[in-house]
Tab-separated table of C-alpha atoms and ligand atoms in Angstrom:
chain	number	residue	atom	x	y	z
A	1	UNK	CA	109.346	107.586	90.878
A	2	UNK	CA	109.211	104.181	92.567
A	3	UNK	CA	105.598	102.955	92.462
A	4	UNK	CA	103.890	102.338	95.791
A	5	UNK	CA	101.467	99.433	96.224
A	6	UNK	CA	99.347	99.327	99.356
A	7	UNK	CA	97.469	96.135	100.227
A	8	UNK	CA	94.366	96.844	102.303
A	9	UNK	CA	93.336	93.491	103.717
A	10	UNK	CA	90.341	95.096	105.443
A	11	UNK	CA	88.792	92.817	108.114
A	12	UNK	CA	89.955	89.585	106.482
A	13	UNK	CA	92.454	86.872	107.319
A	14	UNK	CA	93.796	84.867	110.197
A	15	UNK	CA	97.229	83.550	111.217
A	16	UNK	CA	97.093	80.831	108.598
A	17	UNK	CA	96.191	83.314	105.845
A	18	UNK	CA	99.138	85.564	106.766
A	19	UNK	CA	101.577	82.630	106.709
A	20	UNK	CA	100.246	81.267	103.392
A	21	UNK	CA	100.309	84.699	101.757
A	22	UNK	CA	103.884	85.345	102.904
A	23	UNK	CA	104.965	82.000	101.428
A	24	UNK	CA	103.164	82.454	98.105
A	25	UNK	CA	103.792	86.135	97.335
A	26	UNK	CA	107.028	87.497	95.922
A	27	UNK	CA	107.701	91.233	95.584
A	28	UNK	CA	109.313	92.242	92.314
A	29	UNK	CA	112.242	94.649	92.608
A	30	UNK	CA	111.620	98.334	91.999
A	31	UNK	CA	108.311	98.711	93.819
A	32	UNK	CA	107.521	99.798	97.368
A	33	UNK	CA	104.978	97.594	99.103
A	34	UNK	CA	102.961	98.348	102.228
A	35	UNK	CA	100.732	95.653	103.699
A	36	UNK	CA	97.870	96.752	105.929
A	37	UNK	CA	96.502	93.755	107.814
A	38	UNK	CA	93.810	94.154	110.416
A	39	UNK	CA	95.242	95.473	113.685
A	40	UNK	CA	95.122	92.094	115.393
A	41	UNK	CA	97.457	90.527	112.841
A	42	UNK	CA	99.979	93.334	112.495
A	43	UNK	CA	102.529	91.684	114.760
A	44	UNK	CA	102.044	88.336	113.027
A	45	UNK	CA	102.468	89.920	109.550
A	46	UNK	CA	105.625	91.780	110.611
A	47	UNK	CA	107.154	88.416	111.654
A	48	UNK	CA	105.911	86.513	108.599
A	49	UNK	CA	107.437	89.015	106.117
A	50	UNK	CA	110.659	89.663	108.046
A	51	UNK	CA	113.600	90.432	105.744
A	52	UNK	CA	111.388	90.826	102.662
A	53	UNK	CA	111.613	94.608	102.339
A	54	UNK	CA	107.885	94.992	102.933
A	55	UNK	CA	106.564	97.785	105.129
A	56	UNK	CA	103.358	97.790	107.117
A	57	UNK	CA	100.430	100.014	107.784
A	58	UNK	CA	97.266	100.072	109.821
A	59	UNK	CA	93.848	100.712	108.306
A	60	UNK	CA	92.852	103.337	110.855
A	61	UNK	CA	94.109	104.733	114.155
A	62	UNK	CA	92.707	106.579	117.128
A	63	UNK	CA	93.309	110.295	117.170
A	64	UNK	CA	94.647	110.299	120.747
A	65	UNK	CA	98.020	108.854	121.800
A	66	UNK	CA	96.701	106.942	124.852
A	67	UNK	CA	93.993	107.092	127.468
A	68	UNK	CA	90.569	105.800	128.395
A	69	UNK	CA	89.323	105.071	124.866
A	70	UNK	CA	88.085	101.505	125.160
A	71	UNK	CA	88.617	99.477	122.009
A	72	UNK	CA	90.780	102.066	120.244
A	73	UNK	CA	94.362	101.646	119.009
A	74	UNK	CA	96.781	104.566	118.921
A	75	UNK	CA	99.106	105.445	116.064
A	76	UNK	CA	101.959	105.196	118.583
A	77	UNK	CA	100.973	101.551	119.201
A	78	UNK	CA	101.060	100.844	115.475
A	79	UNK	CA	104.534	102.314	115.326
A	80	UNK	CA	105.594	100.203	118.305
A	81	UNK	CA	104.329	97.066	116.534
A	82	UNK	CA	106.334	97.813	113.381
A	83	UNK	CA	103.985	99.866	111.206
A	84	UNK	CA	105.304	102.807	109.200
A	85	UNK	CA	102.032	103.920	107.554
A	86	UNK	CA	98.418	104.552	108.537
A	87	UNK	CA	95.474	104.678	106.164
A	88	UNK	CA	93.369	107.691	107.097
A	89	UNK	CA	89.898	108.592	105.870
A	90	UNK	CA	89.094	105.392	103.977
A	91	UNK	CA	85.582	105.759	102.580
A	92	UNK	CA	84.390	102.751	104.597
A	93	UNK	CA	85.445	104.615	107.755
A	94	UNK	CA	83.806	107.804	106.535
A	95	UNK	CA	80.561	106.056	105.552
A	96	UNK	CA	80.146	103.319	108.166
A	97	UNK	CA	81.886	104.839	111.171
A	98	UNK	CA	80.863	108.450	110.731
A	99	UNK	CA	84.368	109.833	110.245
A	100	UNK	CA	83.924	113.426	109.183
A	101	UNK	CA	86.580	115.566	107.513
A	102	UNK	CA	87.390	116.950	110.980
A	103	UNK	CA	87.947	113.447	112.407
A	104	UNK	CA	90.028	112.479	109.396
A	105	UNK	CA	92.166	115.592	109.872
A	106	UNK	CA	92.728	114.691	113.552
A	107	UNK	CA	93.749	111.152	112.615
A	108	UNK	CA	96.063	112.470	109.918
A	109	UNK	CA	97.802	114.592	112.547
A	110	UNK	CA	97.883	111.684	114.994
A	111	UNK	CA	99.619	109.465	112.462
A	112	UNK	CA	102.220	112.131	111.751
A	113	UNK	CA	102.765	112.789	115.471
A	114	UNK	CA	103.552	109.072	115.951
A	115	UNK	CA	106.027	109.057	113.060
A	116	UNK	CA	103.724	107.165	110.681
A	117	UNK	CA	103.197	108.286	107.094
A	118	UNK	CA	99.474	108.881	106.628
A	119	UNK	CA	97.875	107.506	103.470
A	120	UNK	CA	95.030	109.971	103.047
A	121	UNK	CA	92.043	108.565	101.147
A	122	UNK	CA	89.867	110.978	99.222
A	123	UNK	CA	87.153	110.408	96.668
A	124	UNK	CA	83.675	111.300	95.545
A	125	UNK	CA	80.570	109.130	95.563
A	126	UNK	CA	78.527	108.357	92.470
A	127	UNK	CA	75.993	111.145	93.000
A	128	UNK	CA	78.769	113.683	93.386
A	129	UNK	CA	80.451	112.484	90.195
A	130	UNK	CA	77.223	112.505	88.204
A	131	UNK	CA	76.546	116.041	89.422
A	132	UNK	CA	79.935	117.115	88.123
A	133	UNK	CA	81.237	117.836	91.625
A	134	UNK	CA	83.946	115.185	91.916
A	135	UNK	CA	86.895	117.572	91.912
A	136	UNK	CA	85.244	119.983	94.295
A	137	UNK	CA	84.545	117.159	96.784
A	138	UNK	CA	88.100	115.850	96.646
A	139	UNK	CA	89.488	119.354	96.947
A	140	UNK	CA	87.325	119.885	100.062
A	141	UNK	CA	88.675	116.685	101.636
A	142	UNK	CA	92.268	117.793	100.989
A	143	UNK	CA	91.596	121.301	102.274
A	144	UNK	CA	90.135	119.979	105.535
A	145	UNK	CA	93.427	118.219	106.286
A	146	UNK	CA	95.558	121.128	105.095
A	147	UNK	CA	93.628	123.502	107.381
A	148	UNK	CA	94.123	121.275	110.435
A	149	UNK	CA	97.628	120.010	109.817
A	150	UNK	CA	99.045	122.947	107.857
A	151	UNK	CA	99.464	123.005	104.077
A	152	UNK	CA	103.022	121.710	104.335
A	153	UNK	CA	101.750	118.444	105.826
A	154	UNK	CA	100.629	117.487	102.319
A	155	UNK	CA	103.915	118.363	100.603
A	156	UNK	CA	105.285	114.798	100.614
A	157	UNK	CA	102.019	113.075	101.444
A	158	UNK	CA	100.637	109.814	100.152
A	159	UNK	CA	97.163	110.510	98.784
A	160	UNK	CA	94.919	107.684	97.600
A	161	UNK	CA	92.257	108.764	95.146
A	162	UNK	CA	89.481	106.258	95.722
A	163	UNK	CA	86.215	107.032	93.957
A	164	UNK	CA	83.656	105.538	96.320
A	165	UNK	CA	81.648	104.086	93.426
A	166	UNK	CA	84.672	102.005	92.399
A	167	UNK	CA	85.553	100.479	95.776
A	168	UNK	CA	84.712	96.807	95.973
A	169	UNK	CA	82.222	97.159	93.114
A	170	UNK	CA	84.260	95.738	90.239
A	171	UNK	CA	83.758	99.072	88.471
A	172	UNK	CA	87.015	100.966	87.909
A	173	UNK	CA	87.546	104.594	87.012
A	174	UNK	CA	88.707	104.823	83.419
A	175	UNK	CA	92.398	105.620	83.078
A	176	UNK	CA	91.370	109.063	81.783
A	177	UNK	CA	89.135	109.724	84.817
A	178	UNK	CA	91.922	108.633	87.164
A	179	UNK	CA	94.545	110.728	85.372
A	180	UNK	CA	92.381	113.830	85.367
A	181	UNK	CA	91.687	113.593	89.115
A	182	UNK	CA	95.288	112.695	89.967
A	183	UNK	CA	96.522	115.740	88.059
A	184	UNK	CA	93.994	117.908	89.929
A	185	UNK	CA	95.102	116.457	93.289
A	186	UNK	CA	98.767	116.970	92.493
A	187	UNK	CA	98.042	120.522	91.405
A	188	UNK	CA	96.338	121.223	94.732
A	189	UNK	CA	99.364	120.109	96.783
A	190	UNK	CA	102.268	122.331	97.799
A	191	UNK	CA	105.068	122.552	95.247
A	192	UNK	CA	102.814	121.060	92.578
A	193	UNK	CA	102.779	117.756	94.436
A	194	UNK	CA	106.223	116.888	93.119
A	195	UNK	CA	107.224	115.102	96.340
A	196	UNK	CA	103.816	113.483	96.912
A	197	UNK	CA	102.640	110.093	95.746
A	198	UNK	CA	99.128	109.882	94.375
A	199	UNK	CA	97.727	106.360	94.344
A	200	UNK	CA	94.593	105.083	92.647
A	201	UNK	CA	92.207	102.766	94.495
A	202	UNK	CA	89.001	101.146	93.318
A	203	UNK	CA	88.700	97.595	91.987
A	204	UNK	CA	92.319	97.413	90.806
A	205	UNK	CA	93.084	93.921	89.509
A	206	UNK	CA	95.840	92.279	87.498
A	207	UNK	CA	93.618	92.621	84.419
A	208	UNK	CA	93.254	96.427	84.601
A	209	UNK	CA	96.371	97.522	86.514
A	210	UNK	CA	98.687	98.150	83.551
A	211	UNK	CA	96.213	100.536	81.874
A	212	UNK	CA	95.851	102.584	85.048
A	213	UNK	CA	99.582	102.593	85.815
A	214	UNK	CA	100.265	103.861	82.288
A	215	UNK	CA	98.865	107.279	83.301
A	216	UNK	CA	101.587	109.785	84.180
A	217	UNK	CA	100.101	110.979	87.484
A	218	UNK	CA	99.316	107.512	88.862
A	219	UNK	CA	102.127	106.632	91.282
A	220	UNK	CA	100.771	103.278	92.417
A	221	UNK	CA	97.635	101.782	93.895
A	222	UNK	CA	95.739	101.051	97.064
A	223	UNK	CA	94.365	97.573	96.478
A	224	UNK	CA	91.560	96.021	98.503
A	225	UNK	CA	89.925	92.774	97.378
A	226	UNK	CA	92.644	91.785	94.906
A	227	UNK	CA	95.350	92.134	97.557
A	228	UNK	CA	93.945	89.091	99.368
A	229	UNK	CA	95.144	86.811	96.590
A	230	UNK	CA	98.950	86.479	96.631
A	231	UNK	CA	99.233	85.734	92.900
A	232	UNK	CA	96.852	88.503	91.891
A	233	UNK	CA	98.657	91.019	94.098
A	234	UNK	CA	102.035	89.868	92.737
A	235	UNK	CA	100.748	90.450	89.185
A	236	UNK	CA	99.601	93.964	90.139
A	237	UNK	CA	103.061	94.673	91.608
A	238	UNK	CA	104.634	93.452	88.362
A	239	UNK	CA	102.384	95.736	86.309
A	240	UNK	CA	103.497	98.672	88.477
A	241	UNK	CA	107.147	97.710	88.034
A	242	UNK	CA	106.713	97.751	84.251
A	243	UNK	CA	104.810	101.073	84.205
A	244	UNK	CA	106.262	104.063	82.316
A	245	UNK	CA	106.740	106.103	85.500
A	246	UNK	CA	108.764	103.246	87.065
A	247	UNK	CA	110.871	102.527	84.018
A	248	UNK	CA	111.236	106.196	83.033
A	249	UNK	CA	109.869	105.355	79.563
B	301	PEP	C1	90.055	99.712	99.153
B	301	PEP	O1	89.764	98.965	100.053
B	301	PEP	O2	90.576	100.809	99.408
B	301	PEP	C2	89.803	99.313	97.779
B	301	PEP	C3	90.227	100.081	96.814
B	301	PEP	O3	89.124	98.135	97.612
B	301	PEP	P1	88.933	97.342	96.222
B	301	PEP	O4	90.285	97.257	95.573
B	301	PEP	O5	88.401	96.024	96.616
B	301	PEP	O6	87.992	98.150	95.390
């Protein structure tokens, strides 16, 4: 399976950053790359990477297609601006913006309605992991979307397993922890998750990427902090290209 690398630039960057990144970063062949700039720079990123085979995503969307929702941006607008993906249910949205499983499910449906591929983020916090409930929590997050959007909506989904305790902390899940959760996620998806891509997210860097990508159920990564550095992100893409699942080794 072709590995998928998603760069989540969060609320960082400006026009100059986008231009410099596009000049400095080169995508290796054999990987799919999605860049998720902040909404305001989507148009600018689409122009800066034109002809480079990169696709684009937004970090969140509204759940409605249009209307009196001051400050919101619809999935349809993202599509119009050149996005093909939408991150849904990122833990920062869940924690800081009060997005419940029900809201996440609505946004997942909104992305699909607009023709975007949702990248559904799931993951447990530290307390939940220490209590031994990690799988149950992740399963609940998947079920909430399956109930609202129908189980088939997850058949060829992109799921990002992002343990909350590993996001932006420098602490990564061990390859074994990632593999065990990815296998559980895949097993919970229709058709054994054969058509789905399950990404890992949480402090992925050039230095740890190869070990994580060596796991059989890791189909790529959602990269936050390290995706802001063109060389670091290029090295992560290279590690994915050389992974056993990409090379068929
Ligand atoms: C993220 O933003 O989804 C993420 C995984 O961030 P980081 O790579 O910085 O942990």
